[in-house]
PDB file of C-alpha atoms in Angstrom:
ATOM      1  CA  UNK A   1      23.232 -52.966  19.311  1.00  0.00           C
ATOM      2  CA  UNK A   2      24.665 -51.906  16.396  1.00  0.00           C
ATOM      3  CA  UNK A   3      26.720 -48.741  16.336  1.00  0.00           C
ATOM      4  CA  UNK A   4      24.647 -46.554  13.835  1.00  0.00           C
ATOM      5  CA  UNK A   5      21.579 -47.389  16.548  1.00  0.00           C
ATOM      6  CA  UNK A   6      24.482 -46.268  19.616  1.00  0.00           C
ATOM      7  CA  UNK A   7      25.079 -43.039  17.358  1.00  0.00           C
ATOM      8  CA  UNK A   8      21.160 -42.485  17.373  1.00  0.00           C
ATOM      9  CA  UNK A   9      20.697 -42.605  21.269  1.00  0.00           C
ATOM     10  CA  UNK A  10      23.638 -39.941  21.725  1.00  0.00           C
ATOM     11  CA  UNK A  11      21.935 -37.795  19.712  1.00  0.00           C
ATOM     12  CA  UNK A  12      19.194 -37.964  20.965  1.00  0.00           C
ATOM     13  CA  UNK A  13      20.380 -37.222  24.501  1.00  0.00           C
ATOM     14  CA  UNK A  14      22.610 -34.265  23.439  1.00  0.00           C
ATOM     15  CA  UNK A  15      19.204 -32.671  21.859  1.00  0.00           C
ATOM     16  CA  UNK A  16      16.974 -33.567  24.755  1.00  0.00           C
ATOM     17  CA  UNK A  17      19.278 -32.409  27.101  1.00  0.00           C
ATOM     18  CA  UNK A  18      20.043 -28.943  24.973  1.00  0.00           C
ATOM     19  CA  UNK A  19      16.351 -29.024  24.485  1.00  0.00           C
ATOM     20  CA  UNK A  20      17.098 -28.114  20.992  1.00  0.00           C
ATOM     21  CA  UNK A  21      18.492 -29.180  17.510  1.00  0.00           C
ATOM     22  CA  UNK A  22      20.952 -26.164  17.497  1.00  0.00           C
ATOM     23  CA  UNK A  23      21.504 -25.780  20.894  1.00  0.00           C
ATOM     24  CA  UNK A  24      22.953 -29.768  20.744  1.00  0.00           C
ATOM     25  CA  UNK A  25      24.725 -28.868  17.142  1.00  0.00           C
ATOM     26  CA  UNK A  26      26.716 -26.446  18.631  1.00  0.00           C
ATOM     27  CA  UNK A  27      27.563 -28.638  21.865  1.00  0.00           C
ATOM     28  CA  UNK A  28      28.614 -31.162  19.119  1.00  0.00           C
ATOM     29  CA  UNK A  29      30.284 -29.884  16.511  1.00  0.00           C
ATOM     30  CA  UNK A  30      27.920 -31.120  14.009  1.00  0.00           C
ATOM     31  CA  UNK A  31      25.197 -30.193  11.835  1.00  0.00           C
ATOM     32  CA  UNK A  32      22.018 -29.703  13.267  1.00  0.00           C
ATOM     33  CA  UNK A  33      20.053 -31.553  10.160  1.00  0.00           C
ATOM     34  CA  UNK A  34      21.746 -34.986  10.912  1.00  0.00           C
ATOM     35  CA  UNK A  35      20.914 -34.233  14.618  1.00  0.00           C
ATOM     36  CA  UNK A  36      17.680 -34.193  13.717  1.00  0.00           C
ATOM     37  CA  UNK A  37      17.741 -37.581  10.768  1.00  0.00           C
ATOM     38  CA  UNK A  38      19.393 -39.176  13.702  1.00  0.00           C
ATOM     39  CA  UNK A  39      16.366 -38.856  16.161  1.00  0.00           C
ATOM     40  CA  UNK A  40      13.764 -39.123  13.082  1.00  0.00           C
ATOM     41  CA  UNK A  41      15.905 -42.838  12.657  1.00  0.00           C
ATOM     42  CA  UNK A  42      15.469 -43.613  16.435  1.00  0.00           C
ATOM     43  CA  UNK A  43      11.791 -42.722  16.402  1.00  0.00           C
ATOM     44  CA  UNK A  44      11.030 -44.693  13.380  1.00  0.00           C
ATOM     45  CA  UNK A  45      13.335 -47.544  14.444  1.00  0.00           C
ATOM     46  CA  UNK A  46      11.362 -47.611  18.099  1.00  0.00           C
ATOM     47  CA  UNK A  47       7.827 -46.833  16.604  1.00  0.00           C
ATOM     48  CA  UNK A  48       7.102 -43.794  19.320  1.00  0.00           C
ATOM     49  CA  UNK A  49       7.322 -40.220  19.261  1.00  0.00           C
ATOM     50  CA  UNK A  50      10.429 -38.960  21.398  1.00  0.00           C
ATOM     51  CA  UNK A  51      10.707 -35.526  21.265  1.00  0.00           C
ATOM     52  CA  UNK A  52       7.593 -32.799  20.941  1.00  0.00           C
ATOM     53  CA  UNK A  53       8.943 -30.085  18.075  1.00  0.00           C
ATOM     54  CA  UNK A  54       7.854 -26.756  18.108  1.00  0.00           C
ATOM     55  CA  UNK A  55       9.280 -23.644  16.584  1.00  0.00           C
ATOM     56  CA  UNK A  56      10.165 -22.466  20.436  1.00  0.00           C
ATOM     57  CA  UNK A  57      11.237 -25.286  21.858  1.00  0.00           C
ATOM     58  CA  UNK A  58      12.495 -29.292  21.604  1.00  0.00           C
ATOM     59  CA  UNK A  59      10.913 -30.822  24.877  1.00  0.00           C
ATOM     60  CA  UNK A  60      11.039 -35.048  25.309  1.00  0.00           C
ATOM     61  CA  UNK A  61       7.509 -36.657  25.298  1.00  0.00           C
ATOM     62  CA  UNK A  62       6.844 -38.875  28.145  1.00  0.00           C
ATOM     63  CA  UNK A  63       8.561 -42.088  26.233  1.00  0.00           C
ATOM     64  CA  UNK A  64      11.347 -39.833  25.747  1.00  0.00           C
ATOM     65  CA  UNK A  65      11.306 -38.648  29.360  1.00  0.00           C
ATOM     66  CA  UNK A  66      11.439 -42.265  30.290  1.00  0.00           C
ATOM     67  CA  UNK A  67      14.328 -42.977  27.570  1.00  0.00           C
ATOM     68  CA  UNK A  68      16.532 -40.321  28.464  1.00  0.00           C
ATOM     69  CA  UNK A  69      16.642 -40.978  32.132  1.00  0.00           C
ATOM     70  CA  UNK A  70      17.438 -44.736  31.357  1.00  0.00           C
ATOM     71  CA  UNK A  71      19.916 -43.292  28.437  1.00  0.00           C
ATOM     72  CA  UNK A  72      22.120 -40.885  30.756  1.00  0.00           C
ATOM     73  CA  UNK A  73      23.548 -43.329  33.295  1.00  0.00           C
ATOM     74  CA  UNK A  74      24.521 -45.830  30.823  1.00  0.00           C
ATOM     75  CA  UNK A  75      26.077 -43.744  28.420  1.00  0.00           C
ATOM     76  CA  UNK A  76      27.880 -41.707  31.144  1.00  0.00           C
ATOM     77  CA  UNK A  77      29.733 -45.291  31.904  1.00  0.00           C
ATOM     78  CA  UNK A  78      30.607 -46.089  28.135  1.00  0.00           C
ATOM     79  CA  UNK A  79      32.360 -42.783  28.013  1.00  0.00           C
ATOM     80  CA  UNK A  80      33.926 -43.409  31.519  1.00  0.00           C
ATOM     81  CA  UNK A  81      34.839 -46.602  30.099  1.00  0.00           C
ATOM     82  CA  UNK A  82      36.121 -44.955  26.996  1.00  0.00           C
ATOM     83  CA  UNK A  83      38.075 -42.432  29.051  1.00  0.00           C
ATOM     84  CA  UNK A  84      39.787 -44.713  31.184  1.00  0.00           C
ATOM     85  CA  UNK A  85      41.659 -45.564  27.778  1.00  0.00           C
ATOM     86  CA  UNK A  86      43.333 -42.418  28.240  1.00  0.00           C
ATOM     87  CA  UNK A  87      45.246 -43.651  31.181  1.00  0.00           C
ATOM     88  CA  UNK A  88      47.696 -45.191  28.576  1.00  0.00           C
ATOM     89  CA  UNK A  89      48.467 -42.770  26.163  1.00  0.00           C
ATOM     90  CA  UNK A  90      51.397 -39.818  26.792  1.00  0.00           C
ATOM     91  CA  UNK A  91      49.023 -37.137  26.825  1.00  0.00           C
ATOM     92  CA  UNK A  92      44.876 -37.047  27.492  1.00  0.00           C
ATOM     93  CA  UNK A  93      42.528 -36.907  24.105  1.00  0.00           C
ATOM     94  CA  UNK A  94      38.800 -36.123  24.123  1.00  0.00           C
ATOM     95  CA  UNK A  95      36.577 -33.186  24.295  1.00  0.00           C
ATOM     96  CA  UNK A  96      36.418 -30.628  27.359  1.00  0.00           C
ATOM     97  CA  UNK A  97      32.549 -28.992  27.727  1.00  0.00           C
ATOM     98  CA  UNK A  98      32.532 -25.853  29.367  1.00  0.00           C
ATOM     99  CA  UNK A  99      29.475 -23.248  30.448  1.00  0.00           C
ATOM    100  CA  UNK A 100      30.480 -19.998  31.412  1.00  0.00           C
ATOM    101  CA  UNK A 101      29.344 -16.369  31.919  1.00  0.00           C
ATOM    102  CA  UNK A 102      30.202 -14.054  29.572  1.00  0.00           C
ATOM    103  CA  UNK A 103      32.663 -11.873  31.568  1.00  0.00           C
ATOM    104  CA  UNK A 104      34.537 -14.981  32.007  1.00  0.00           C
ATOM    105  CA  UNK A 105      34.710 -15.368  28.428  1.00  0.00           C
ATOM    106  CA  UNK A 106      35.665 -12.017  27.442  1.00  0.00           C
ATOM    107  CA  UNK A 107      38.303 -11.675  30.584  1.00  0.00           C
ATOM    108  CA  UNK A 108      39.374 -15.532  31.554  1.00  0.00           C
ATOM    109  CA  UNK A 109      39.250 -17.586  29.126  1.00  0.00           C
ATOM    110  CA  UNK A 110      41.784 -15.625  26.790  1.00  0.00           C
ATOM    111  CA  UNK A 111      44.183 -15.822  28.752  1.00  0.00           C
ATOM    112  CA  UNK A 112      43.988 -19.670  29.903  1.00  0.00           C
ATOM    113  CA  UNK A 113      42.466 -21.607  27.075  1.00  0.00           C
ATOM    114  CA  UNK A 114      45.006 -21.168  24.468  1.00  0.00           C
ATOM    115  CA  UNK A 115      48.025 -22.133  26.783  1.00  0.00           C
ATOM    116  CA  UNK A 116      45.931 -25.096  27.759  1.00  0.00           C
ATOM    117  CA  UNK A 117      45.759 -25.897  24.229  1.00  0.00           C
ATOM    118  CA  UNK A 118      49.025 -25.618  23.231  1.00  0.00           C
ATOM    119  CA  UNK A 119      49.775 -28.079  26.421  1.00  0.00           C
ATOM    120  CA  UNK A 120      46.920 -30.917  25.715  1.00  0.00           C
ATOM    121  CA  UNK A 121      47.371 -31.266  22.105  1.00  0.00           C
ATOM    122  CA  UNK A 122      44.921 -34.329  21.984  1.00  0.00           C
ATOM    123  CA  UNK A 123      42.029 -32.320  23.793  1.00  0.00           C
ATOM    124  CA  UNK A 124      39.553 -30.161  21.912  1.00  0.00           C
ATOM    125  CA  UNK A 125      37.671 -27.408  23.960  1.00  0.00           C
ATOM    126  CA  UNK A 126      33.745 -26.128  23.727  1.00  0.00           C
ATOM    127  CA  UNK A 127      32.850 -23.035  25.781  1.00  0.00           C
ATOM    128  CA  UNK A 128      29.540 -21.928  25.603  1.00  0.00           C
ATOM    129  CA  UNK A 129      29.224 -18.674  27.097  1.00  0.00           C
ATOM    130  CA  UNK A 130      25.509 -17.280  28.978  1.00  0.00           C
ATOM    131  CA  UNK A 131      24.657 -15.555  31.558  1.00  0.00           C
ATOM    132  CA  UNK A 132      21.551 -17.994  32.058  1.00  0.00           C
ATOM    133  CA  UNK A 133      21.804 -20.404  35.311  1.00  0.00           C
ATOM    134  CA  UNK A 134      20.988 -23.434  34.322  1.00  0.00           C
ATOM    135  CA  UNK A 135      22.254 -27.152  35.234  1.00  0.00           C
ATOM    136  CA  UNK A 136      25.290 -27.570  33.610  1.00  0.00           C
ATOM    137  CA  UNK A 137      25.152 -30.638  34.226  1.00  0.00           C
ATOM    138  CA  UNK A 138      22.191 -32.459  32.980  1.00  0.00           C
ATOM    139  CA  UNK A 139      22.723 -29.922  29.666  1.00  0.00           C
ATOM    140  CA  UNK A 140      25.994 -32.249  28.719  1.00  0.00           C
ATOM    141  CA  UNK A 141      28.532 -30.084  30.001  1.00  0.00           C
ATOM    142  CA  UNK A 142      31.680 -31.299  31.571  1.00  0.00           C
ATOM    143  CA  UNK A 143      31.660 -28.197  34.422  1.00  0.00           C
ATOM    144  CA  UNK A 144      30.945 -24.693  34.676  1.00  0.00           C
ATOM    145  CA  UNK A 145      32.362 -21.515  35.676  1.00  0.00           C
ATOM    146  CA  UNK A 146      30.114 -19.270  38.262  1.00  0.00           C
ATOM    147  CA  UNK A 147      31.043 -16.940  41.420  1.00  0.00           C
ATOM    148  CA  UNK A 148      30.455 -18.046  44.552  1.00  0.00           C
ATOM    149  CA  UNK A 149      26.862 -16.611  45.106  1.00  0.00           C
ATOM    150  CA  UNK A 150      25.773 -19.287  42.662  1.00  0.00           C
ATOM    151  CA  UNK A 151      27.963 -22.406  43.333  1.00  0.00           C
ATOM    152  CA  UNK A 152      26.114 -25.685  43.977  1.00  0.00           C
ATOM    153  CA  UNK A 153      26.544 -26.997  47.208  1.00  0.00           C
ATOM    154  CA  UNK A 154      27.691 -30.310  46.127  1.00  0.00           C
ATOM    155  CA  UNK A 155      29.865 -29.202  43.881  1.00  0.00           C
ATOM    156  CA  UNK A 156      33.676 -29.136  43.862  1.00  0.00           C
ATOM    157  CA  UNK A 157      35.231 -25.718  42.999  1.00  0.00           C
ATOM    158  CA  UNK A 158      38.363 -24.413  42.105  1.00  0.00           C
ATOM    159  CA  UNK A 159      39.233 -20.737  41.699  1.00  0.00           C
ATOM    160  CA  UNK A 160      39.862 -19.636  38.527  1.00  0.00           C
ATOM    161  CA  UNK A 161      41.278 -16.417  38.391  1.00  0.00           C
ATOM    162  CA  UNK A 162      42.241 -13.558  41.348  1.00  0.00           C
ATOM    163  CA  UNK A 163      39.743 -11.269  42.831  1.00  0.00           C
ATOM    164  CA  UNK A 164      38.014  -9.146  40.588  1.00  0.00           C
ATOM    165  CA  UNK A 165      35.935  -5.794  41.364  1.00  0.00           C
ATOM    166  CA  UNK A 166      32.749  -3.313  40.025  1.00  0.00           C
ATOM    167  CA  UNK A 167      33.572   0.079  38.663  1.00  0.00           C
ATOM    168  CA  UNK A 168      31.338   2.835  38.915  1.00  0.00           C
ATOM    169  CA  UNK A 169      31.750   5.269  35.979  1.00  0.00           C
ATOM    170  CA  UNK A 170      30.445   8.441  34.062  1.00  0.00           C
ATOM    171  CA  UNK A 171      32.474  10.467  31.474  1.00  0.00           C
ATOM    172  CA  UNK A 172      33.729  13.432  31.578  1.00  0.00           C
ATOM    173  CA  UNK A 173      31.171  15.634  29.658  1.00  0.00           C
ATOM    174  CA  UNK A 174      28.518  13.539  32.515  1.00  0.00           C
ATOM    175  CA  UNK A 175      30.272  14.564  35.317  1.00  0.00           C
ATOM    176  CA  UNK A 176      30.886  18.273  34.184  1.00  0.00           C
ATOM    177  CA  UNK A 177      26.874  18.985  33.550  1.00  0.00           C
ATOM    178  CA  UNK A 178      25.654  16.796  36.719  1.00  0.00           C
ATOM    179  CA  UNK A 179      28.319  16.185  38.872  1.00  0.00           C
ATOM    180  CA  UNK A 180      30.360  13.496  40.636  1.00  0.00           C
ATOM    181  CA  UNK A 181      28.821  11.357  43.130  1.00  0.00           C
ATOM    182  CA  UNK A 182      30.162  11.658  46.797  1.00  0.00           C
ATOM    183  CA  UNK A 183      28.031   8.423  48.687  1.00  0.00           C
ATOM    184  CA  UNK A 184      26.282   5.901  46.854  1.00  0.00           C
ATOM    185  CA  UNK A 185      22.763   6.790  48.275  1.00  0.00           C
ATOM    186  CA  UNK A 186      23.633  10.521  45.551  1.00  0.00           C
ATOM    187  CA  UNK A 187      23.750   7.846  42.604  1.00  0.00           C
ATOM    188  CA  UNK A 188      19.601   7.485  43.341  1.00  0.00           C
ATOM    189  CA  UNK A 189      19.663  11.370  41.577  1.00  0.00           C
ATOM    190  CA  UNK A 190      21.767  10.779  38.507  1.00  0.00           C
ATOM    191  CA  UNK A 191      20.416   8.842  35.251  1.00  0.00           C
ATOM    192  CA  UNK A 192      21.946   5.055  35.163  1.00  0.00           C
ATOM    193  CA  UNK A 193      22.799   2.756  32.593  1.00  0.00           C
ATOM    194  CA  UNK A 194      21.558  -0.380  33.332  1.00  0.00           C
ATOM    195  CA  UNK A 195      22.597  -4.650  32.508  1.00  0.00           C
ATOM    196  CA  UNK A 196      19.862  -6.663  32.156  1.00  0.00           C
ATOM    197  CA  UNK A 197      20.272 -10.301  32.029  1.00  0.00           C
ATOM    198  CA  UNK A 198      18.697 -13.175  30.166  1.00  0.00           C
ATOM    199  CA  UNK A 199      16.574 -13.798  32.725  1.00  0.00           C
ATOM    200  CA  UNK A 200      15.158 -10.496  32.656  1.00  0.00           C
ATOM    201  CA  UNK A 201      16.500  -9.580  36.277  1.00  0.00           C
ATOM    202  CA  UNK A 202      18.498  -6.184  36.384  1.00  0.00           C
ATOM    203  CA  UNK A 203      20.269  -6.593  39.926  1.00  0.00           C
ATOM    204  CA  UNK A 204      21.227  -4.071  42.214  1.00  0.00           C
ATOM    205  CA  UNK A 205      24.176  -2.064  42.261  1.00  0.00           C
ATOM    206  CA  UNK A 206      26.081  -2.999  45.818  1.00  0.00           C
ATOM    207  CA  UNK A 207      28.276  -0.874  47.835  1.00  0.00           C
ATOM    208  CA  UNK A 208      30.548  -1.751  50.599  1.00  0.00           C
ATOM    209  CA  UNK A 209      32.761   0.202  53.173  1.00  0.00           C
ATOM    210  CA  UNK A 210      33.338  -0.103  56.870  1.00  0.00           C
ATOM    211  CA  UNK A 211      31.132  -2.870  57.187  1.00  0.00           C
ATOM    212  CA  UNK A 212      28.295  -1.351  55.720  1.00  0.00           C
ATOM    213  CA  UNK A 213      26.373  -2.866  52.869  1.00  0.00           C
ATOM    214  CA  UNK A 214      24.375  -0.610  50.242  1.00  0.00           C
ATOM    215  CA  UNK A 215      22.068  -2.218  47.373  1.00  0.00           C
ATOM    216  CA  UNK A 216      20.448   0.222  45.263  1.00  0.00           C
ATOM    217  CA  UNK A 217      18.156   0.641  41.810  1.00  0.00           C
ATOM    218  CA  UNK A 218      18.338   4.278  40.731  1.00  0.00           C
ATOM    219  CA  UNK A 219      16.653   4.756  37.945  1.00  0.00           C
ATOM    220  CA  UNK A 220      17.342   3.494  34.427  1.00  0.00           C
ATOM    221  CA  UNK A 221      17.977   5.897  31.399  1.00  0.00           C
ATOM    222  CA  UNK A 222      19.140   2.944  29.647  1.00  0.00           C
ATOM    223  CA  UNK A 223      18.289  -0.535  29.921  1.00  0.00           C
ATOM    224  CA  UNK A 224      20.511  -2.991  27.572  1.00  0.00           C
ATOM    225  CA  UNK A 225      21.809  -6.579  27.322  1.00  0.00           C
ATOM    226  CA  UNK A 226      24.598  -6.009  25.385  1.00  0.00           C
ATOM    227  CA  UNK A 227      27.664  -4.732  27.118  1.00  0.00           C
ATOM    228  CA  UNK A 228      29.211  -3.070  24.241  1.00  0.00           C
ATOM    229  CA  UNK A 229      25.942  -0.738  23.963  1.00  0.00           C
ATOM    230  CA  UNK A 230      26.182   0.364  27.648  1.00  0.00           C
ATOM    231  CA  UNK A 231      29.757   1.392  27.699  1.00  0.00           C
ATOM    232  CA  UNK A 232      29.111   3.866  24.505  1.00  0.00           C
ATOM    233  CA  UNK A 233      26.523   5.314  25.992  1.00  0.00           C
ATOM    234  CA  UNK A 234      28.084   6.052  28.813  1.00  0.00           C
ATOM    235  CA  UNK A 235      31.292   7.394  26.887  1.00  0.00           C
ATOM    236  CA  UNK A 236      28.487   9.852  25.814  1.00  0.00           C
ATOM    237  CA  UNK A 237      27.176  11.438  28.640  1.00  0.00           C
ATOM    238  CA  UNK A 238      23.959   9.213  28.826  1.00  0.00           C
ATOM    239  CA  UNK A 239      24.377   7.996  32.471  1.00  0.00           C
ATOM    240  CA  UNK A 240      26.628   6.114  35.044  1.00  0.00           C
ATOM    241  CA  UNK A 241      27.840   2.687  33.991  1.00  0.00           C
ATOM    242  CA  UNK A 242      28.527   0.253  37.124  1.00  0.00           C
ATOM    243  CA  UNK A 243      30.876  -3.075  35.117  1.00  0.00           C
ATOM    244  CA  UNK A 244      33.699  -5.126  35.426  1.00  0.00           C
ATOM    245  CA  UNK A 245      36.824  -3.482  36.446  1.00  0.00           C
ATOM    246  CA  UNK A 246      38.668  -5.143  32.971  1.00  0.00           C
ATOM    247  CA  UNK A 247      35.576  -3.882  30.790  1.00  0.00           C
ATOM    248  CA  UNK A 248      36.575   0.110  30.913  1.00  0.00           C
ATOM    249  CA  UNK A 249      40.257   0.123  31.756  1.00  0.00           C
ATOM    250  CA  UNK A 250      41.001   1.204  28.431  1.00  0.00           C
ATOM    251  CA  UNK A 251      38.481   3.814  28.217  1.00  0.00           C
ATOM    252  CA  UNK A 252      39.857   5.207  31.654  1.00  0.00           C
ATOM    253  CA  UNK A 253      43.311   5.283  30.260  1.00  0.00           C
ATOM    254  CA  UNK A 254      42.147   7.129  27.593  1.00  0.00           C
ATOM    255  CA  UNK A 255      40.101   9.105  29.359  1.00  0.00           C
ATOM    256  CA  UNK A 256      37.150   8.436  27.917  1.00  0.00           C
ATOM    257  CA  UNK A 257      35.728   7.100  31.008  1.00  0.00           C
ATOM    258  CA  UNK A 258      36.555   8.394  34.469  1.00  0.00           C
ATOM    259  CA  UNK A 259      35.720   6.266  38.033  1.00  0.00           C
ATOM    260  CA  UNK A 260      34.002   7.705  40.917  1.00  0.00           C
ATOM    261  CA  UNK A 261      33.124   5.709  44.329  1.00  0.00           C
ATOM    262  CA  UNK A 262      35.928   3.505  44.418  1.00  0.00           C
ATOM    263  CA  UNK A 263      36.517   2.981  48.166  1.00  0.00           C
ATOM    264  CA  UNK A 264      32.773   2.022  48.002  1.00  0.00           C
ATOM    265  CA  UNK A 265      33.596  -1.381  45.895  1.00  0.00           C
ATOM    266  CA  UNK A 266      35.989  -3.349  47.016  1.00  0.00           C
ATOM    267  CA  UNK A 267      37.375  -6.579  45.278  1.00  0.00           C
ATOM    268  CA  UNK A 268      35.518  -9.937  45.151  1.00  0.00           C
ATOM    269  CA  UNK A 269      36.471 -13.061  44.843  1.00  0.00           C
ATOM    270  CA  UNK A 270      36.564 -14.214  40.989  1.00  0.00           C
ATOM    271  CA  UNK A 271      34.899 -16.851  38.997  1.00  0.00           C
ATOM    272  CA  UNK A 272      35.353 -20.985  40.354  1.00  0.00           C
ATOM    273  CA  UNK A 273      35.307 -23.447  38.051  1.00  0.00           C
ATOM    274  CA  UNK A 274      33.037 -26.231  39.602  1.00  0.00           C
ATOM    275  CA  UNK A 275      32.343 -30.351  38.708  1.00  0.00           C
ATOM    276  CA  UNK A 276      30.337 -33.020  40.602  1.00  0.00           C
ATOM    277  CA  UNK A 277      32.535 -34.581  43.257  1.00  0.00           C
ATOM    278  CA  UNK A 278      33.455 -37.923  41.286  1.00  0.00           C
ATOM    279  CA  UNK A 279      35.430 -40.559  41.919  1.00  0.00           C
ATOM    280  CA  UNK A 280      36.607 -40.817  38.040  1.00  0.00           C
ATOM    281  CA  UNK A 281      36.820 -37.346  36.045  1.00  0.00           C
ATOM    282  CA  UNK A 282      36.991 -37.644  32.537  1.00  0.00           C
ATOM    283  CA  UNK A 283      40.799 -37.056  31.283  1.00  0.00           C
ATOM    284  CA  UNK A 284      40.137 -33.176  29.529  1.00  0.00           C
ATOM    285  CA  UNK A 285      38.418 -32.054  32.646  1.00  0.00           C
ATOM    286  CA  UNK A 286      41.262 -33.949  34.924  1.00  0.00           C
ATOM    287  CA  UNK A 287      43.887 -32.083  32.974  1.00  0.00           C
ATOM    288  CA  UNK A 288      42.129 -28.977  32.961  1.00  0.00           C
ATOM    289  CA  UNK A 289      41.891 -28.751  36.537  1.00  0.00           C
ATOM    290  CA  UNK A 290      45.269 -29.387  37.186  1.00  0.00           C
ATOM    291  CA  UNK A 291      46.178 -26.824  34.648  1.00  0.00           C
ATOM    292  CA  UNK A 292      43.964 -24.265  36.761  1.00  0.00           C
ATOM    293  CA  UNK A 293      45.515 -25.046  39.777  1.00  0.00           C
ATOM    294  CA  UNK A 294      49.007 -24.646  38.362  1.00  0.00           C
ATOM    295  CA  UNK A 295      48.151 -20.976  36.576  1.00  0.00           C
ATOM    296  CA  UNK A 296      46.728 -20.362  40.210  1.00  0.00           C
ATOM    297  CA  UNK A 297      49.932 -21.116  42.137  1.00  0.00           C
ATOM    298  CA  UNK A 298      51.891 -19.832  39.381  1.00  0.00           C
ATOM    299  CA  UNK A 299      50.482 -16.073  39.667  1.00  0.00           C
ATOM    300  CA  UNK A 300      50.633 -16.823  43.826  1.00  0.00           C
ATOM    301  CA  UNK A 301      54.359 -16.561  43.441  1.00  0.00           C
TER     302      UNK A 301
END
């Protein structure tokens, strides 16, 4: 096969599996127009309609179904066999794919990717960064970060950073006109700010002590998806904020933001990185992993 027809197939996969032009562009690093000549080529060149286009969505028809699920395994061994190149030069080269949430990417990532950089200088790095569970996996990624509540079973995983822990906190001006909650169950009388997620779930806030286990929904004066919103509004006086410990440090020290409840939410484990169990990892994810493990020890000691 020639190689312009090998280019076609890949992108074709990387949009099927994105289930999108832009989605697969942005995987890529290319332009989602030639993503989409490239499949138009494919089509013509095969005579069959591959991929159903809407506005909404990019979903494979049943040929392309059938193609892609031929496609995968064969192109997952060229790259192996690509990778395994790698072997011989003084330092790994290719392209690491990660999905992660976005606290990860706001609180994690900073502080690991550009070492890891400056260490692999033949690897490039992708992080796409949602709060959406999806397969990793079959979207093209290399691995994922997620917290143990949502780990695959069959996955390996590999902490990636030290415990981390929920804050529960009103401002100043809040807790003046309606006062400072004593037990969690008091939270159920005082207006809430609330996260919702792309899903459209708004979990629980959770409360631990003594072996006891609290989840509750008091009700929402705010309802938001974007984090920068919520922690305004609460700097105003709209409501309690429950977060990330590392999202309102700064507005504690500064006293914007005071926390109440804290012996009610203790630390949890942190974020994992997690890949299939495979017998050959491709060299960027190899040399990331080792690179987690080694910031791991390192901050052990």
């Amino acid at each position: 096969m020639q190689q312009a027809d090998f280019a076609d197939l890949d992108a074709f996969t990387a949009v099927a599996r994105a289930r999108g032009f832009r989605a697969a562009a942005a995987l890529r690093n290319v332009s989602a127009s030639s993503l989409s000549e490239a499949v138009r080529r494919l089509e013509a060149r095969l005579g069959v309609r591959l991929l159903n286009r809407t506005t909404r969505s990019v979903t494979p028809t049943e040929a392309g179904q059938k193609l892609l699920e031929r496609l995968s395994p064969a192109l997952a061994d060229v790259a192996l066999a690509l990778d395994e190149v790698n072997a011989f030069r003084d330092s790994p080269t290719g392209t690491l794919r990660l999905n992660v949430p976005l606290v990860v990417s706001k609180v994690v990532m900073p502080r690991l990717i550009p070492k890891f950089l400056a260490q692999n200088p033949g690897v490039t790095v992708e992080i796409i960064a949602e709060d959406s569970f999806i397969d990793v996996l079959a979207a093209g990624y290399d691995a994922g970060v997620r917290y143990d509540e949502r780990l695959e079973k069959d996955m390996i995983a590999v902490p990636l950073a030290g415990p981390q822990r929920f804050m529960l906190v009103g401002s100043p001006a809040y807790f003046a006109a309606h006062g400072r909650p004593t037990h969690p169950r008091e939270v159920l009388d005082h207006a809430s700010i609330r996260h919702r997620f792309p899903s459209g779930a708004t979990y629980a806030w959770e409360f631990e002590k003594d072996g006891q286990t609290l989840r509750l929904d008091p009700p929402a004066r705010l309802t938001s998806t974007n984090l920068d919103l919520e922690i305004a509004a609460c700097e105003a006086g709209v409501g309690l904020l429950a977060t990330f410990e590392d999202f309102v440090t700064q507005a504690i020290a500064a006293g914007r933001l005071e926390a109440v409840l804290q012996d009610w939410l203790p630390p949890f484990s942190g974020p994992y990185l997690y890949y299939p169990s495979r017998r050959h990892m491709p060299a960027p994810l190899r040399a990331f992993v080792d690179f987690v493990k080694a910031e791991r020890l390192a901050d052990q000691t």
